[in-house]
Amino acid sequence: MSKYKFILSGGGTGGHIYPAIAIANELKLQFPDAEFLFVGAKDKMEMQKVPQAGYEIKGLWIAGLQRKLTLQNMMFPLKLATSLLESRRIIRQFKPNVVIGTGGFASGPLLQAAGGAGIPTVIQEQNSFPGITNKLLSKKANAICVAYENLERFFPKEKIVLTGNPVRQDLIDIDSKRNEAIAFYGLDPNKKTLLVLGGSLGARRINQLIEKELPNFLSQDVQVIWQCGKLYFEEYKKHNQQNVRVVDFIERMDFVYAAADVIISRAGASSVSELCIVGKPVIFIPSPNVAEDHQTKNAQAIVDAKGAILLKESELESQFSIVFEALLKDDGKQKQLSANIKKLARPDAVKVIVEEIKKLL
């Protein structure tokens, strides 16, 4: 069998990077002698995270369009043209069999260049509402792997495959890791643990909420693992204490999920997919600052299945303490939410995606 070569592109946030790494890991399992190359955006977090996962990465000089008139925006046409030329060069030199994009700035020019060179491309769309880049790329893509139903209005119907989002395989069995996780964070095994996830960069409104509510949590004998994000770590690290662990970025997601009894989270598509597999009671606080309010739609899909609680940012002042305290005291409600969210999990998503990729070899 000839040696296969794959290029993957996904970046900007953990929600684009980790699905790409999960796909690469599964491909590597099935094709141990395959060659892999990642393509990301220079200065973005994928330039660190991908090499840490054991893969080579090349960076493009690309960034997104800002919503207001800025110097960055005026540079965009030049950056795009440069990135397209560089993408063509990478593809010419590496000669991939398939190119896979999981979203982020770099996947646009890369998949465009691959399509132009006649190389099969696969889009992995995580959200219930796709971004403009994937809508444009879908016209030439060979397969579009999606996590939500009813995406025919955005993509050519005959190319859509419902797969779910790829998640880290170390999340499949977290129950066995609870004791190790509690010890890792130096927590008390007899106390309830609240996990707060604001995303890899952080969520200002969630951080403000947690800072305000910390005394309430501690008075209810709740200990906290608080991911405040790298943009906010300097501001909030002062709250690190015996029952509060403030971190900027989480390397061992399996540990924080294993330690958690209740989770507060944004509703990015990858996080939602992970939380379905983890199966713990969740209060979603969607970001209102994303395209088409897709985080609210992501969370609402879980709430409709009675698998989570949804609080909008505008409701936090009046509702949060009441909702949180009621959930904390109601073991039956916690078990019900856990059972219902777990029913929505697609633990085999990454295997299904790789089957689609194999069809193009």
Coordinates of C-alpha atoms in Angstrom, one line a residue:
M1 CA 0.0 0.0 0.0
S2 CA 1.4 3.4 -0.9
K3 CA 2.2 5.9 1.9
Y4 CA -0.7 8.4 2.3
K5 CA -0.2 12.0 3.1
F6 CA -2.7 14.3 4.9
I7 CA -2.8 18.0 5.4
L8 CA -5.1 19.3 8.2
S9 CA -6.0 22.9 9.0
G10 CA -7.8 24.2 12.0
G11 CA -7.0 27.0 14.4
G12 CA -7.6 30.2 16.3
T13 CA -9.3 28.4 19.2
G14 CA -9.2 25.0 20.8
G15 CA -12.6 24.4 19.2
H16 CA -11.0 24.2 15.8
I17 CA -7.6 22.8 16.8
Y18 CA -8.6 19.8 18.9
P19 CA -11.0 18.3 16.3
A20 CA -8.2 18.5 13.8
I21 CA -5.8 16.7 16.1
A22 CA -8.4 14.1 17.0
I23 CA -8.9 13.4 13.2
A24 CA -5.1 13.1 12.7
N25 CA -4.7 10.8 15.7
E26 CA -7.4 8.4 14.3
L27 CA -5.9 8.5 10.8
K28 CA -2.5 7.7 12.3
L29 CA -4.0 4.7 14.1
Q30 CA -5.4 3.4 10.8
F31 CA -2.4 4.4 8.7
P32 CA 0.7 4.2 10.9
D33 CA 3.1 5.1 8.1
A34 CA 1.1 8.1 6.8
E35 CA 2.7 11.5 6.7
F36 CA 0.9 14.5 8.3
L37 CA 1.3 18.3 8.0
F38 CA -0.8 20.9 9.8
V39 CA -1.3 24.4 8.4
G40 CA -2.3 27.2 10.8
A41 CA -2.2 31.0 11.2
K42 CA 1.0 32.5 12.4
D43 CA 0.8 33.9 15.9
K44 CA -2.3 31.8 16.8
M45 CA -2.4 29.1 19.4
E46 CA -2.2 26.2 17.0
M47 CA 1.4 27.1 16.4
Q48 CA 2.1 25.8 20.0
K49 CA -0.7 23.2 20.5
V50 CA -0.1 21.2 17.3
P51 CA 3.7 20.5 17.9
Q52 CA 2.8 19.6 21.5
A53 CA 0.5 16.9 20.0
G54 CA 3.4 15.6 18.0
Y55 CA 2.7 17.0 14.5
E56 CA 4.6 19.4 12.2
I57 CA 2.8 22.7 11.4
K58 CA 3.4 25.5 9.0
G59 CA 2.0 29.0 9.6
L60 CA 0.3 31.3 7.1
W61 CA 0.2 35.1 7.3
I62 CA -3.6 35.3 7.6
A63 CA -6.1 36.9 10.0
G64 CA -9.9 37.4 10.0
L65 CA -11.7 40.5 9.0
Q66 CA -12.6 42.9 11.9
R67 CA -16.1 44.2 12.1
K68 CA -14.9 47.8 12.0
L69 CA -12.5 49.7 9.6
T70 CA -9.0 48.9 10.8
L71 CA -5.5 48.8 9.4
Q72 CA -5.8 45.0 9.8
N73 CA -8.7 45.0 7.4
M74 CA -6.8 47.1 4.8
M75 CA -4.1 44.5 5.0
F76 CA -6.5 41.6 4.5
P77 CA -6.4 41.4 0.6
L78 CA -2.6 41.3 0.8
K79 CA -2.6 38.6 3.5
L80 CA -5.1 36.5 1.7
A81 CA -3.2 36.7 -1.6
T82 CA 0.1 35.8 0.2
S83 CA -1.6 32.9 2.0
L84 CA -3.1 31.5 -1.2
L85 CA 0.3 31.5 -2.9
E86 CA 1.9 29.9 0.2
S87 CA -0.9 27.3 0.4
R88 CA -0.3 26.4 -3.3
R89 CA 3.4 26.0 -2.6
I90 CA 2.8 23.8 0.5
I91 CA 0.4 21.6 -1.5
R92 CA 2.8 21.3 -4.5
Q93 CA 5.7 20.3 -2.2
F94 CA 3.8 18.0 0.2
K95 CA 1.5 16.4 -2.4
P96 CA -1.3 15.4 0.0
N97 CA -3.9 12.7 -0.9
V98 CA -6.6 14.6 1.1
V99 CA -6.8 18.0 2.7
I100 CA -9.1 18.4 5.8
G101 CA -10.3 21.7 7.2
T102 CA -11.9 22.1 10.7
G103 CA -12.3 25.9 10.6
G104 CA -10.1 28.9 11.5
F105 CA -8.5 31.5 9.3
A106 CA -5.9 29.3 7.6
S107 CA -8.3 26.6 6.4
G108 CA -9.9 29.1 3.9
P109 CA -6.9 29.7 1.6
L110 CA -5.5 26.1 2.2
L111 CA -8.7 24.3 1.1
Q112 CA -9.2 26.8 -1.8
A113 CA -5.7 26.0 -3.1
A114 CA -6.3 22.2 -2.6
G115 CA -9.6 22.4 -4.5
G116 CA -7.9 24.4 -7.3
A117 CA -5.2 21.7 -7.6
G118 CA -7.8 18.9 -7.9
I119 CA -7.0 17.4 -4.5
P120 CA -10.0 16.0 -2.5
T121 CA -11.1 18.2 0.4
V122 CA -13.2 17.5 3.5
I123 CA -14.8 20.2 5.6
Q124 CA -15.6 19.4 9.3
E125 CA -18.3 21.9 10.3
Q126 CA -18.7 22.0 14.1
N127 CA -21.5 24.5 14.5
S128 CA -25.3 24.6 13.9
F129 CA -24.6 27.8 11.9
P130 CA -21.6 27.7 9.6
G131 CA -19.3 30.6 9.0
I132 CA -18.9 32.3 5.6
T133 CA -15.6 30.6 4.8
N134 CA -17.0 27.1 5.0
K135 CA -20.1 28.1 3.0
L136 CA -17.8 29.3 0.2
L137 CA -15.5 26.3 0.5
S138 CA -18.4 23.8 0.4
K139 CA -19.0 24.3 -3.3
K140 CA -15.7 22.5 -4.2
A141 CA -15.5 20.2 -1.1
N142 CA -15.9 16.5 -1.6
A143 CA -17.5 15.8 1.8
I144 CA -18.9 18.0 4.5
C145 CA -19.0 16.3 8.0
V146 CA -21.5 18.1 10.2
A147 CA -22.6 17.8 13.9
Y148 CA -26.1 19.2 13.5
E149 CA -29.1 18.3 11.3
N150 CA -30.8 20.7 8.8
L151 CA -27.7 22.2 7.3
E152 CA -29.0 21.8 3.7
R153 CA -29.7 25.5 3.5
F154 CA -26.0 26.2 3.8
F155 CA -24.3 23.3 2.1
P156 CA -25.0 21.1 -1.0
K157 CA -27.2 18.4 0.4
E158 CA -25.5 15.5 -1.4
K159 CA -22.2 16.3 0.2
I160 CA -23.4 16.4 3.8
V161 CA -22.6 13.6 6.2
L162 CA -24.0 13.7 9.8
T163 CA -21.1 12.6 11.9
G164 CA -21.0 14.6 15.1
N165 CA -17.9 16.5 16.3
P166 CA -14.7 14.7 16.9
V167 CA -13.7 14.8 20.6
R168 CA -10.6 13.8 22.5
Q169 CA -10.7 10.1 23.0
D170 CA -9.4 10.4 26.6
L171 CA -12.8 11.7 27.6
I172 CA -14.7 8.5 26.8
D173 CA -13.9 7.0 30.3
I174 CA -13.5 9.7 32.8
D175 CA -15.3 8.1 35.7
S176 CA -12.2 5.9 36.5
K177 CA -10.0 9.0 36.7
R178 CA -11.9 10.9 39.5
N179 CA -9.6 10.1 42.4
E180 CA -6.5 10.9 40.3
A181 CA -8.0 14.2 39.1
I182 CA -9.0 15.3 42.6
A183 CA -5.5 14.6 43.8
F184 CA -3.9 16.4 40.7
Y185 CA -5.7 19.6 41.7
G186 CA -5.2 19.2 45.4
L187 CA -9.0 19.2 46.1
D188 CA -11.2 17.6 48.8
P189 CA -12.8 14.4 47.6
N190 CA -15.7 15.0 50.0
K191 CA -16.7 18.4 48.6
K192 CA -18.7 19.1 45.4
T193 CA -16.6 20.5 42.6
L194 CA -17.7 23.2 40.2
L195 CA -15.9 23.5 36.9
V196 CA -16.0 26.8 35.1
L197 CA -15.1 26.8 31.3
G198 CA -14.9 30.1 29.5
G199 CA -13.0 28.8 26.5
S200 CA -9.3 28.9 25.8
L201 CA -9.1 32.7 25.5
G202 CA -11.6 33.4 28.3
A203 CA -15.1 34.9 28.7
R204 CA -15.2 38.3 30.4
R205 CA -18.8 38.1 31.6
I206 CA -18.4 34.6 33.0
N207 CA -15.3 35.7 34.9
Q208 CA -17.1 38.7 36.4
L209 CA -19.9 36.4 37.5
I210 CA -17.6 33.8 39.1
E211 CA -15.6 36.5 41.0
K212 CA -18.9 37.9 42.4
E213 CA -20.2 34.5 43.3
L214 CA -17.1 33.0 44.8
P215 CA -18.1 33.8 48.5
N216 CA -21.5 32.0 47.8
F217 CA -19.8 28.9 46.4
L218 CA -17.4 28.7 49.3
S219 CA -20.2 29.2 51.8
Q220 CA -22.1 26.2 50.2
D221 CA -18.9 24.1 50.6
V222 CA -18.3 24.0 46.8
Q223 CA -14.7 24.0 45.5
V224 CA -14.0 25.5 42.1
I225 CA -11.7 24.8 39.1
W226 CA -12.0 28.1 37.2
Q227 CA -10.6 28.4 33.7
C228 CA -10.5 32.2 33.3
G229 CA -8.7 32.1 29.9
K230 CA -5.3 33.4 29.0
L231 CA -6.6 37.0 28.3
Y232 CA -7.8 37.3 31.9
F233 CA -5.4 35.2 34.0
E234 CA -3.3 38.2 35.3
E235 CA -6.5 39.8 36.5
Y236 CA -8.0 36.8 38.3
K237 CA -5.1 34.7 39.5
K238 CA -5.3 36.5 42.9
H239 CA -8.3 34.3 43.7
N240 CA -6.2 31.2 43.8
Q241 CA -6.7 29.6 47.3
Q242 CA -7.3 26.3 49.0
N243 CA -10.7 25.6 47.5
V244 CA -10.3 27.7 44.3
R245 CA -8.0 26.7 41.4
V246 CA -7.7 29.5 38.8
V247 CA -6.0 28.4 35.6
D248 CA -5.6 30.1 32.2
F249 CA -5.5 27.0 30.0
I250 CA -6.3 23.3 30.7
E251 CA -4.0 20.7 29.2
R252 CA -5.7 17.7 30.9
M253 CA -9.4 18.2 30.0
D254 CA -10.1 14.6 31.1
F255 CA -9.0 15.5 34.6
V256 CA -11.2 18.6 35.0
Y257 CA -14.2 16.8 33.7
A258 CA -13.5 13.8 36.0
A259 CA -13.2 16.1 39.0
A260 CA -16.4 18.1 38.2
D261 CA -19.8 17.6 39.7
V262 CA -21.4 20.6 38.1
I263 CA -20.1 22.5 35.0
I264 CA -20.7 26.1 33.9
S265 CA -19.7 26.5 30.2
R266 CA -19.9 28.6 27.1
A267 CA -21.7 26.7 24.2
G268 CA -19.1 26.5 21.5
A269 CA -19.8 23.5 19.3
S270 CA -16.8 21.4 20.4
S271 CA -17.4 22.1 24.1
V272 CA -21.1 21.0 23.7
S273 CA -20.0 17.8 22.0
E274 CA -17.5 17.1 24.8
L275 CA -20.0 17.8 27.5
C276 CA -22.5 15.3 25.9
I277 CA -19.8 12.6 26.2
V278 CA -18.8 13.6 29.7
G279 CA -22.4 13.5 30.9
K280 CA -22.3 15.9 33.9
P281 CA -25.0 18.6 34.8
V282 CA -24.3 21.7 32.8
I283 CA -25.4 25.3 33.0
F284 CA -24.7 26.9 29.6
I285 CA -24.0 30.6 29.4
P286 CA -23.7 31.2 25.6
S287 CA -21.6 34.0 24.2
P288 CA -23.9 36.6 22.6
N289 CA -21.0 37.9 20.5
V290 CA -20.7 35.2 17.9
A291 CA -22.1 35.0 14.3
E292 CA -25.8 34.4 14.1
D293 CA -25.9 33.8 17.9
H294 CA -25.0 30.1 17.1
Q295 CA -23.9 29.4 20.7
T296 CA -27.4 29.9 21.9
K297 CA -28.7 27.6 19.2
N298 CA -26.1 25.0 20.2
A299 CA -27.1 25.1 23.8
Q300 CA -30.9 25.2 23.0
A301 CA -30.6 21.9 21.2
I302 CA -29.4 20.3 24.5
V303 CA -32.0 22.1 26.6
D304 CA -34.8 21.0 24.3
A305 CA -33.7 17.4 25.1
K306 CA -33.9 18.2 28.8
G307 CA -30.1 17.7 29.0
A308 CA -28.9 21.1 30.3
I309 CA -29.8 24.5 31.8
L310 CA -29.5 27.7 29.7
L311 CA -28.9 31.1 31.1
K312 CA -28.4 34.1 28.9
E313 CA -25.9 36.7 29.9
S314 CA -28.7 39.2 30.4
E315 CA -30.3 36.9 33.0
L316 CA -27.2 36.3 35.2
E317 CA -27.8 39.1 37.7
S318 CA -31.4 38.1 38.5
Q319 CA -31.3 34.3 37.9
F320 CA -27.9 32.7 38.4
S321 CA -27.7 32.3 42.2
I322 CA -31.3 30.9 42.4
V323 CA -30.7 28.5 39.5
F324 CA -27.3 27.3 40.8
E325 CA -28.4 26.8 44.4
A326 CA -31.5 24.8 43.3
L327 CA -29.4 22.5 41.0
L328 CA -26.8 22.0 43.8
K329 CA -29.4 20.9 46.3
D330 CA -31.3 18.6 43.9
D331 CA -29.5 15.3 43.3
G332 CA -32.4 14.0 41.2
K333 CA -32.2 16.9 38.8
Q334 CA -28.4 16.5 38.5
K335 CA -28.9 12.8 37.6
Q336 CA -31.7 13.6 35.1
L337 CA -29.6 16.2 33.3
S338 CA -26.6 13.8 33.2
A339 CA -28.6 11.0 31.8
N340 CA -30.3 13.1 29.1
I341 CA -27.2 15.0 27.9
K342 CA -25.4 11.6 27.6
K343 CA -28.0 10.3 25.2
L344 CA -26.9 13.0 22.7
A345 CA -23.3 11.9 22.6
R346 CA -21.6 10.7 19.5
P347 CA -18.5 9.1 20.8
D348 CA -17.7 7.5 17.4
A349 CA -17.7 10.8 15.5
V350 CA -14.0 10.8 14.7
K351 CA -14.2 7.2 13.3
V352 CA -17.1 8.1 11.1
I353 CA -15.2 11.2 9.8
V354 CA -12.2 9.1 9.0
E355 CA -14.3 6.6 7.1
E356 CA -15.5 9.5 4.9
I357 CA -11.8 10.5 4.4
K358 CA -10.9 7.0 3.4
K359 CA -13.5 7.0 0.6
L360 CA -11.5 9.7 -1.1
L361 CA -8.1 7.9 -1.1

